[in-house]
mmCIF file of C-alpha atoms in Angstrom:
data_model
loop_
_atom_site.group_PDB
_atom_site.id
_atom_site.type_symbol
_atom_site.label_atom_id
_atom_site.label_comp_id
_atom_site.label_asym_id
_atom_site.label_seq_id
_atom_site.Cartn_x
_atom_site.Cartn_y
_atom_site.Cartn_z
ATOM 1 C CA UNK A 1 8.824 -26.622 45.263
ATOM 2 C CA UNK A 2 10.215 -26.825 41.346
ATOM 3 C CA UNK A 3 11.913 -30.257 42.539
ATOM 4 C CA UNK A 4 9.103 -32.025 44.279
ATOM 5 C CA UNK A 5 6.540 -30.595 41.277
ATOM 6 C CA UNK A 6 8.995 -32.226 38.900
ATOM 7 C CA UNK A 7 9.130 -35.432 40.777
ATOM 8 C CA UNK A 8 5.825 -35.240 40.910
ATOM 9 C CA UNK A 9 5.408 -34.744 37.441
ATOM 10 C CA UNK A 10 7.495 -37.796 36.652
ATOM 11 C CA UNK A 11 10.457 -36.251 35.500
ATOM 12 C CA UNK A 12 12.695 -39.116 35.029
ATOM 13 C CA UNK A 13 15.927 -37.860 36.595
ATOM 14 C CA UNK A 14 16.798 -36.194 39.929
ATOM 15 C CA UNK A 15 16.628 -32.406 40.060
ATOM 16 C CA UNK A 16 18.262 -30.689 43.064
ATOM 17 C CA UNK A 17 18.954 -26.590 43.587
ATOM 18 C CA UNK A 18 22.720 -27.265 43.385
ATOM 19 C CA UNK A 19 22.419 -27.757 39.599
ATOM 20 C CA UNK A 20 21.235 -23.980 39.351
ATOM 21 C CA UNK A 21 23.842 -22.489 41.123
ATOM 22 C CA UNK A 22 26.104 -22.292 38.098
ATOM 23 C CA UNK A 23 24.602 -21.975 34.085
ATOM 24 C CA UNK A 24 23.298 -25.070 33.198
ATOM 25 C CA UNK A 25 21.680 -24.848 29.719
ATOM 26 C CA UNK A 26 21.579 -28.219 28.709
ATOM 27 C CA UNK A 27 19.516 -29.278 32.371
ATOM 28 C CA UNK A 28 17.198 -25.992 31.512
ATOM 29 C CA UNK A 29 16.800 -27.254 27.745
ATOM 30 C CA UNK A 30 15.744 -30.942 28.754
ATOM 31 C CA UNK A 31 13.373 -29.859 30.923
ATOM 32 C CA UNK A 32 11.955 -27.124 28.876
ATOM 33 C CA UNK A 33 11.680 -29.848 25.953
ATOM 34 C CA UNK A 34 10.233 -32.092 28.297
ATOM 35 C CA UNK A 35 7.505 -30.015 29.931
ATOM 36 C CA UNK A 36 6.346 -28.912 26.217
ATOM 37 C CA UNK A 37 6.140 -32.795 25.223
ATOM 38 C CA UNK A 38 4.478 -33.039 28.416
ATOM 39 C CA UNK A 39 2.027 -30.195 27.614
ATOM 40 C CA UNK A 40 1.031 -30.872 23.991
ATOM 41 C CA UNK A 41 3.103 -34.549 22.607
ATOM 42 C CA UNK A 42 2.556 -33.909 19.411
ATOM 43 C CA UNK A 43 4.420 -30.348 19.264
ATOM 44 C CA UNK A 44 7.491 -30.111 17.131
ATOM 45 C CA UNK A 45 10.472 -28.043 18.805
ATOM 46 C CA UNK A 46 14.162 -29.101 17.491
ATOM 47 C CA UNK A 47 15.872 -30.080 20.200
ATOM 48 C CA UNK A 48 19.241 -28.718 19.018
ATOM 49 C CA UNK A 49 21.930 -26.384 21.534
ATOM 50 C CA UNK A 50 24.657 -27.239 19.941
ATOM 51 C CA UNK A 51 25.514 -23.438 18.838
ATOM 52 C CA UNK A 52 24.333 -20.226 19.990
ATOM 53 C CA UNK A 53 21.968 -19.557 17.292
ATOM 54 C CA UNK A 54 20.239 -22.922 18.005
ATOM 55 C CA UNK A 55 19.938 -21.967 22.067
ATOM 56 C CA UNK A 56 18.239 -18.867 21.067
ATOM 57 C CA UNK A 57 15.696 -20.181 18.497
ATOM 58 C CA UNK A 58 15.062 -23.105 20.877
ATOM 59 C CA UNK A 59 14.266 -20.180 23.805
ATOM 60 C CA UNK A 60 12.183 -18.712 21.496
ATOM 61 C CA UNK A 61 10.252 -21.656 20.019
ATOM 62 C CA UNK A 62 9.579 -22.650 23.451
ATOM 63 C CA UNK A 63 8.316 -19.327 24.680
ATOM 64 C CA UNK A 64 6.292 -18.577 21.892
ATOM 65 C CA UNK A 65 4.488 -22.088 22.361
ATOM 66 C CA UNK A 66 3.636 -21.430 26.196
ATOM 67 C CA UNK A 67 1.950 -18.259 24.749
ATOM 68 C CA UNK A 68 0.121 -19.214 22.345
ATOM 69 C CA UNK A 69 -0.898 -22.193 23.565
ATOM 70 C CA UNK A 70 -1.045 -21.547 27.372
ATOM 71 C CA UNK A 71 -0.209 -18.229 28.138
ATOM 72 C CA UNK A 72 2.063 -18.107 29.741
ATOM 73 C CA UNK A 73 4.858 -15.560 29.352
ATOM 74 C CA UNK A 74 8.478 -16.587 29.839
ATOM 75 C CA UNK A 75 11.269 -14.283 30.203
ATOM 76 C CA UNK A 76 13.712 -15.643 27.551
ATOM 77 C CA UNK A 77 16.637 -13.621 28.944
ATOM 78 C CA UNK A 78 16.533 -15.535 32.505
ATOM 79 C CA UNK A 79 16.047 -18.803 30.507
ATOM 80 C CA UNK A 80 19.210 -18.263 28.460
ATOM 81 C CA UNK A 81 20.826 -17.773 31.579
ATOM 82 C CA UNK A 82 20.289 -21.053 32.837
ATOM 83 C CA UNK A 83 20.643 -20.306 36.094
ATOM 84 C CA UNK A 84 18.627 -19.982 39.558
ATOM 85 C CA UNK A 85 16.397 -17.162 37.929
ATOM 86 C CA UNK A 86 15.587 -19.793 35.420
ATOM 87 C CA UNK A 87 14.169 -21.613 38.040
ATOM 88 C CA UNK A 88 11.609 -19.163 38.344
ATOM 89 C CA UNK A 89 10.543 -19.455 34.677
ATOM 90 C CA UNK A 90 10.458 -23.073 34.996
ATOM 91 C CA UNK A 91 8.217 -22.950 37.859
ATOM 92 C CA UNK A 92 5.540 -21.197 35.875
ATOM 93 C CA UNK A 93 5.091 -24.079 33.575
ATOM 94 C CA UNK A 94 5.462 -26.637 36.061
ATOM 95 C CA UNK A 95 2.770 -25.208 38.599
ATOM 96 C CA UNK A 96 0.388 -25.462 35.767
ATOM 97 C CA UNK A 97 1.070 -28.839 35.010
ATOM 98 C CA UNK A 98 0.993 -29.561 38.577
ATOM 99 C CA UNK A 99 -2.417 -27.616 39.435
ATOM 100 C CA UNK A 100 -3.897 -29.247 36.095
ATOM 101 C CA UNK A 101 -2.867 -32.824 37.619
ATOM 102 C CA UNK A 102 -4.487 -32.152 41.114
ATOM 103 C CA UNK A 103 -7.340 -31.023 39.862
ATOM 104 C CA UNK A 104 -7.483 -34.379 37.492
ATOM 105 C CA UNK A 105 -6.803 -36.578 40.923
ATOM 106 C CA UNK A 106 -3.737 -37.710 39.432
ATOM 107 C CA UNK A 107 -2.018 -39.270 42.178
ATOM 108 C CA UNK A 108 1.924 -39.197 42.404
ATOM 109 C CA UNK A 109 2.922 -42.884 42.255
ATOM 110 C CA UNK A 110 0.160 -43.421 38.946
ATOM 111 C CA UNK A 111 1.900 -40.931 37.171
ATOM 112 C CA UNK A 112 4.501 -42.991 34.061
ATOM 113 C CA UNK A 113 5.476 -42.023 30.628
ATOM 114 C CA UNK A 114 2.434 -43.202 29.498
ATOM 115 C CA UNK A 115 0.192 -41.058 31.158
ATOM 116 C CA UNK A 116 2.659 -37.948 30.092
ATOM 117 C CA UNK A 117 1.769 -39.178 26.341
ATOM 118 C CA UNK A 118 -1.614 -39.230 27.078
ATOM 119 C CA UNK A 119 -1.754 -35.866 28.394
ATOM 120 C CA UNK A 120 -3.459 -33.309 25.656
ATOM 121 C CA UNK A 121 -4.855 -30.342 26.050
ATOM 122 C CA UNK A 122 -6.261 -29.327 22.685
ATOM 123 C CA UNK A 123 -7.843 -25.545 22.907
ATOM 124 C CA UNK A 124 -8.124 -25.198 18.830
ATOM 125 C CA UNK A 125 -10.969 -27.820 19.260
ATOM 126 C CA UNK A 126 -13.019 -26.149 21.699
ATOM 127 C CA UNK A 127 -12.601 -22.204 19.990
ATOM 128 C CA UNK A 128 -13.427 -24.256 17.085
ATOM 129 C CA UNK A 129 -16.797 -25.415 19.236
ATOM 130 C CA UNK A 130 -17.582 -22.175 20.469
ATOM 131 C CA UNK A 131 -17.683 -20.247 17.078
ATOM 132 C CA UNK A 132 -19.709 -23.086 15.864
ATOM 133 C CA UNK A 133 -22.620 -22.716 18.614
ATOM 134 C CA UNK A 134 -22.148 -18.522 18.120
ATOM 135 C CA UNK A 135 -23.098 -19.343 14.624
ATOM 136 C CA UNK A 136 -25.746 -21.455 15.712
ATOM 137 C CA UNK A 137 -27.260 -19.013 17.895
ATOM 138 C CA UNK A 138 -27.410 -16.574 15.113
ATOM 139 C CA UNK A 139 -28.799 -18.766 12.406
ATOM 140 C CA UNK A 140 -31.785 -19.530 14.998
ATOM 141 C CA UNK A 141 -32.374 -16.212 15.665
ATOM 142 C CA UNK A 142 -32.618 -14.904 12.194
ATOM 143 C CA UNK A 143 -34.735 -18.141 10.922
ATOM 144 C CA UNK A 144 -37.523 -17.503 14.080
ATOM 145 C CA UNK A 145 -37.541 -13.985 12.807
ATOM 146 C CA UNK A 146 -38.564 -15.019 9.371
ATOM 147 C CA UNK A 147 -40.515 -17.710 10.566
ATOM 148 C CA UNK A 148 -42.627 -14.874 12.660
ATOM 149 C CA UNK A 149 -43.082 -12.606 9.773
ATOM 150 C CA UNK A 150 -44.541 -15.830 7.341
ATOM 151 C CA UNK A 151 -46.884 -16.648 9.674
ATOM 152 C CA UNK A 152 -48.224 -13.500 10.252
ATOM 153 C CA UNK A 153 -48.707 -13.326 6.543
ATOM 154 C CA UNK A 154 -50.882 -16.825 6.971
ATOM 155 C CA UNK A 155 -54.168 -15.403 7.126
ATOM 156 C CA UNK A 156 -53.970 -13.797 3.862
ATOM 157 C CA UNK A 157 -52.016 -16.432 1.885
ATOM 158 C CA UNK A 158 -54.679 -19.249 3.247
ATOM 159 C CA UNK A 159 -57.632 -17.285 1.259
ATOM 160 C CA UNK A 160 -55.229 -17.294 -2.099
ATOM 161 C CA UNK A 161 -54.090 -20.905 -1.564
ATOM 162 C CA UNK A 162 -58.068 -21.964 -1.687
ATOM 163 C CA UNK A 163 -58.722 -20.409 -4.304
ATOM 164 C CA UNK A 164 -55.980 -21.734 -6.454
ATOM 165 C CA UNK A 165 -56.571 -25.032 -5.190
ATOM 166 C CA UNK A 166 -60.383 -24.849 -5.736
ATOM 167 C CA UNK A 167 -60.020 -23.280 -9.399
ATOM 168 C CA UNK A 168 -59.858 -26.118 -12.308
ATOM 169 C CA UNK A 169 -56.867 -27.181 -13.570
ATOM 170 C CA UNK A 170 -56.583 -26.480 -17.356
ATOM 171 C CA UNK A 171 -54.308 -28.608 -19.417
ATOM 172 C CA UNK A 172 -52.657 -25.996 -22.028
ATOM 173 C CA UNK A 173 -51.887 -23.804 -19.347
ATOM 174 C CA UNK A 174 -50.314 -26.602 -17.213
ATOM 175 C CA UNK A 175 -48.454 -27.520 -20.345
ATOM 176 C CA UNK A 176 -47.309 -23.773 -21.149
ATOM 177 C CA UNK A 177 -45.972 -23.671 -17.872
ATOM 178 C CA UNK A 178 -44.383 -27.492 -18.069
ATOM 179 C CA UNK A 179 -42.537 -26.347 -21.477
ATOM 180 C CA UNK A 180 -41.218 -22.880 -19.489
ATOM 181 C CA UNK A 181 -39.649 -24.713 -16.929
ATOM 182 C CA UNK A 182 -38.223 -27.208 -18.989
ATOM 183 C CA UNK A 183 -36.833 -24.252 -20.982
ATOM 184 C CA UNK A 184 -35.324 -22.973 -18.218
ATOM 185 C CA UNK A 185 -33.467 -26.454 -16.929
ATOM 186 C CA UNK A 186 -32.229 -27.000 -20.352
ATOM 187 C CA UNK A 187 -30.803 -22.721 -20.339
ATOM 188 C CA UNK A 188 -29.123 -23.937 -16.801
ATOM 189 C CA UNK A 189 -27.607 -26.849 -18.113
ATOM 190 C CA UNK A 190 -26.089 -25.319 -21.120
ATOM 191 C CA UNK A 191 -24.623 -22.481 -18.809
ATOM 192 C CA UNK A 192 -23.208 -25.505 -16.777
ATOM 193 C CA UNK A 193 -21.610 -26.613 -20.028
ATOM 194 C CA UNK A 194 -19.978 -23.338 -20.788
ATOM 195 C CA UNK A 195 -18.737 -23.008 -17.489
ATOM 196 C CA UNK A 196 -17.336 -26.581 -17.441
ATOM 197 C CA UNK A 197 -15.776 -26.028 -20.985
ATOM 198 C CA UNK A 198 -14.019 -22.237 -19.786
ATOM 199 C CA UNK A 199 -12.769 -24.308 -16.252
ATOM 200 C CA UNK A 200 -10.776 -26.538 -19.103
ATOM 201 C CA UNK A 201 -9.616 -23.589 -20.726
ATOM 202 C CA UNK A 202 -8.473 -21.768 -17.398
ATOM 203 C CA UNK A 203 -6.776 -24.896 -16.516
ATOM 204 C CA UNK A 204 -4.607 -25.054 -19.553
ATOM 205 C CA UNK A 205 -3.901 -21.351 -19.155
ATOM 206 C CA UNK A 206 -2.658 -22.061 -15.933
ATOM 207 C CA UNK A 207 -0.664 -24.911 -16.685
ATOM 208 C CA UNK A 208 1.340 -22.846 -19.071
ATOM 209 C CA UNK A 209 1.673 -20.141 -16.674
ATOM 210 C CA UNK A 210 2.900 -22.481 -14.100
ATOM 211 C CA UNK A 211 5.548 -24.026 -16.929
ATOM 212 C CA UNK A 212 6.684 -20.289 -17.731
ATOM 213 C CA UNK A 213 7.432 -19.691 -14.039
ATOM 214 C CA UNK A 214 9.120 -22.856 -13.548
ATOM 215 C CA UNK A 215 11.643 -21.966 -16.634
ATOM 216 C CA UNK A 216 12.109 -18.559 -15.174
ATOM 217 C CA UNK A 217 12.696 -20.021 -11.656
ATOM 218 C CA UNK A 218 15.416 -22.507 -13.216
ATOM 219 C CA UNK A 219 17.259 -19.519 -15.268
ATOM 220 C CA UNK A 220 17.249 -17.169 -12.085
ATOM 221 C CA UNK A 221 18.674 -20.232 -9.891
ATOM 222 C CA UNK A 222 21.391 -20.870 -12.481
ATOM 223 C CA UNK A 223 22.223 -17.083 -12.354
ATOM 224 C CA UNK A 224 22.180 -16.828 -8.643
ATOM 225 C CA UNK A 225 24.808 -19.718 -8.535
ATOM 226 C CA UNK A 226 26.764 -18.006 -11.183
ATOM 227 C CA UNK A 227 26.898 -15.104 -8.756
ATOM 228 C CA UNK A 228 27.729 -16.684 -6.070
ATOM 229 C CA UNK A 229 30.393 -18.422 -7.642
ATOM 230 C CA UNK A 230 32.171 -15.070 -9.006
ATOM 231 C CA UNK A 231 34.265 -13.057 -6.080
ATOM 232 C CA UNK A 232 33.885 -9.224 -6.482
ATOM 233 C CA UNK A 233 36.612 -7.563 -7.634
ATOM 234 C CA UNK A 234 36.359 -5.278 -4.193
ATOM 235 C CA UNK A 235 36.321 -7.936 -2.106
ATOM 236 C CA UNK A 236 40.442 -7.764 -1.890
ATOM 237 C CA UNK A 237 40.635 -4.462 -0.854
ATOM 238 C CA UNK A 238 37.862 -4.919 1.199
ATOM 239 C CA UNK A 239 39.548 -7.536 2.831
ATOM 240 C CA UNK A 240 43.024 -5.342 3.490
ATOM 241 C CA UNK A 241 41.308 -2.444 4.589
ATOM 242 C CA UNK A 242 39.611 -4.560 7.289
ATOM 243 C CA UNK A 243 43.095 -6.165 8.155
ATOM 244 C CA UNK A 244 44.381 -2.463 8.718
ATOM 245 C CA UNK A 245 41.149 -1.477 10.670
ATOM 246 C CA UNK A 246 41.795 -4.425 13.270
ATOM 247 C CA UNK A 247 45.453 -3.602 13.559
ATOM 248 C CA UNK A 248 44.181 0.161 14.419
ATOM 249 C CA UNK A 249 41.392 -0.789 17.080
ATOM 250 C CA UNK A 250 44.338 -2.705 18.767
ATOM 251 C CA UNK A 251 46.458 -0.086 18.535
ATOM 252 C CA UNK A 252 43.689 2.267 19.739
ATOM 253 C CA UNK A 253 42.639 -0.039 22.763
ATOM 254 C CA UNK A 254 46.748 -0.372 23.767
ATOM 255 C CA UNK A 255 46.917 3.414 23.819
ATOM 256 C CA UNK A 256 43.830 3.994 25.576
ATOM 257 C CA UNK A 257 44.551 1.339 28.166
ATOM 258 C CA UNK A 258 48.082 3.241 28.695
ATOM 259 C CA UNK A 259 46.339 6.889 28.639
ATOM 260 C CA UNK A 260 43.980 5.488 31.471
ATOM 261 C CA UNK A 261 46.668 3.872 33.521
ATOM 262 C CA UNK A 262 48.640 7.485 33.153
ATOM 263 C CA UNK A 263 46.247 9.712 34.264
ATOM 264 C CA UNK A 264 45.303 7.083 37.089
ATOM 265 C CA UNK A 265 48.882 7.598 38.304
ATOM 266 C CA UNK A 266 48.566 11.257 37.796
ATOM 267 C CA UNK A 267 45.361 11.617 39.916
ATOM 268 C CA UNK A 268 47.241 9.346 42.613
ATOM 269 C CA UNK A 269 50.334 11.852 42.657
ATOM 270 C CA UNK A 270 48.304 14.509 42.913
ATOM 271 C CA UNK A 271 46.508 13.397 45.572
ATOM 272 C CA UNK A 272 49.733 12.329 47.445
ATOM 273 C CA UNK A 273 51.393 15.817 46.969
ATOM 274 C CA UNK A 274 48.144 17.672 48.311
ATOM 275 C CA UNK A 275 48.317 15.523 51.369
ATOM 276 C CA UNK A 276 52.025 16.424 52.050
ATOM 277 C CA UNK A 277 51.136 19.397 50.818
ATOM 278 C CA UNK A 278 48.341 19.925 53.984
ATOM 279 C CA UNK A 279 50.784 17.956 56.401
ATOM 280 C CA UNK A 280 53.302 20.475 55.984
ATOM 281 C CA UNK A 281 50.811 23.124 56.333
ATOM 282 C CA UNK A 282 49.590 21.576 59.525
ATOM 283 C CA UNK A 283 53.254 21.437 60.948
ATOM 284 C CA UNK A 284 54.286 25.203 59.971
ATOM 285 C CA UNK A 285 51.497 25.973 61.731
ATOM 286 C CA UNK A 286 52.097 24.094 65.011
ATOM 287 C CA UNK A 287 55.998 25.191 65.162
ATOM 288 C CA UNK A 288 54.598 29.091 64.398
ATOM 289 C CA UNK A 289 52.463 28.737 67.462
ATOM 290 C CA UNK A 290 55.105 26.859 69.699
ATOM 291 C CA UNK A 291 57.744 29.622 68.706
ATOM 292 C CA UNK A 292 55.618 32.244 69.108
ATOM 293 C CA UNK A 293 54.809 30.387 73.156
ATOM 294 C CA UNK A 294 58.267 30.195 73.618
ATOM 295 C CA UNK A 295 59.016 34.008 72.886
ATOM 296 C CA UNK A 296 56.548 34.955 75.022
ATOM 297 C CA UNK A 297 58.205 32.866 77.899
ATOM 298 C CA UNK A 298 61.493 34.312 77.224
ATOM 299 C CA UNK A 299 60.260 37.984 77.308
ATOM 300 C CA UNK A 300 58.834 36.887 80.503
ATOM 301 C CA UNK A 301 61.538 35.677 81.958
ATOM 302 C CA UNK A 302 63.717 38.466 80.503
ATOM 303 C CA UNK A 303 61.981 41.096 82.078
ATOM 304 C CA UNK A 304 62.537 39.346 85.679
ATOM 305 C CA UNK A 305 66.196 39.568 84.970
ATOM 306 C CA UNK A 306 66.450 42.889 84.081
ATOM 307 C CA UNK A 307 64.470 43.734 87.079
ATOM 308 C CA UNK A 308 67.063 42.199 89.133
ATOM 309 C CA UNK A 309 69.778 43.872 87.623
ATOM 310 C CA UNK A 310 68.719 47.099 88.048
ATOM 311 C CA UNK A 311 68.067 46.271 92.181
ATOM 312 C CA UNK A 312 71.701 44.898 92.517
ATOM 313 C CA UNK A 313 73.381 47.241 90.571
ATOM 314 C CA UNK A 314 72.163 51.021 91.486
ATOM 315 C CA UNK A 315 75.280 52.466 89.883
ATOM 316 C CA UNK A 316 74.587 51.558 86.443
ATOM 317 C CA UNK A 317 73.126 54.168 83.879
ATOM 318 C CA UNK A 318 69.474 53.188 82.104
ATOM 319 C CA UNK A 319 71.091 53.352 78.720
ATOM 320 C CA UNK A 320 72.809 50.236 79.466
ATOM 321 C CA UNK A 321 70.373 48.201 80.777
ATOM 322 C CA UNK A 322 67.883 49.345 77.869
ATOM 323 C CA UNK A 323 71.213 48.105 75.875
ATOM 324 C CA UNK A 324 71.587 44.888 77.398
ATOM 325 C CA UNK A 325 67.895 43.921 77.244
ATOM 326 C CA UNK A 326 68.146 44.533 73.443
ATOM 327 C CA UNK A 327 71.518 42.069 73.272
ATOM 328 C CA UNK A 328 69.271 39.254 75.556
ATOM 329 C CA UNK A 329 66.515 39.808 73.242
ATOM 330 C CA UNK A 330 68.237 39.334 69.631
ATOM 331 C CA UNK A 331 70.216 36.719 71.365
ATOM 332 C CA UNK A 332 67.109 34.937 72.419
ATOM 333 C CA UNK A 333 65.864 35.237 68.831
ATOM 334 C CA UNK A 334 68.732 34.204 67.126
ATOM 335 C CA UNK A 335 68.477 31.002 69.048
ATOM 336 C CA UNK A 336 64.983 30.275 68.500
ATOM 337 C CA UNK A 337 65.640 30.915 64.672
ATOM 338 C CA UNK A 338 68.439 28.664 64.707
ATOM 339 C CA UNK A 339 66.282 25.520 66.796
#
């Protein structure tokens, strides 16, 4: 879907999903910059992605632009990975542009570089028009309310107006009112002249302050240059301590690695000993059972032999038979032990 949308939007290169099996930040940055230019050609995002800081700044700038202009939230970590997860984030922007192109009825064959430069979505002007419309609506409401109040007072004011018009005009009174009006205008003119003079004085004061600030800035810059050129006294000691710390850290890593290896060997040795001990215990148990069975079998066979001897040798005494049985049992046990 992503490759088809990019082809429909008019991306000049051919893109396949095999390009994103491994991290490919250059391709992702190129696609992002092209999508941003397609969304708003007047945007200014630096295309430098040589160093790590430039890449991080580029990803942040694109994510901020999409969040403010198009309300599209992008995952910066997945974009920085520049693999298959980044395609899902790129698909958010391409789907919006592809949907806008379909709503306007633009066909795939008519998409070109000129169309991409003309494509623009100015949301700021729409917001300004909306604010102006709201302000006009509030003004219309207030003006209508004041007009309604004035029309309600028209009955009383009509009589006063007719009386004023019917009254004869007195020249002295009119002259007096004109003089008062002229004096008011002259007073306002004088106030305006005074304000202009004050503005000139304020401008002179501001210029003096600006010159003073410029001198202070130059002195501060010179002082900064001198401080940057001077090497601190503790830097030599700091560098030595830093080298020692690096050595200590490397030795610590080596000892920690050796300790971990020795612990693993010890665990393996204990495990093998435990297995050998269990195996020896099992063998000993089997041997004990086998010896018991053989001893019982020999005792049974010994009793049968003794009964035959008693039948054949009637002249022998009982004590001799018992001695023979004891001797035979001892020999059998000795043979078993030797075995």
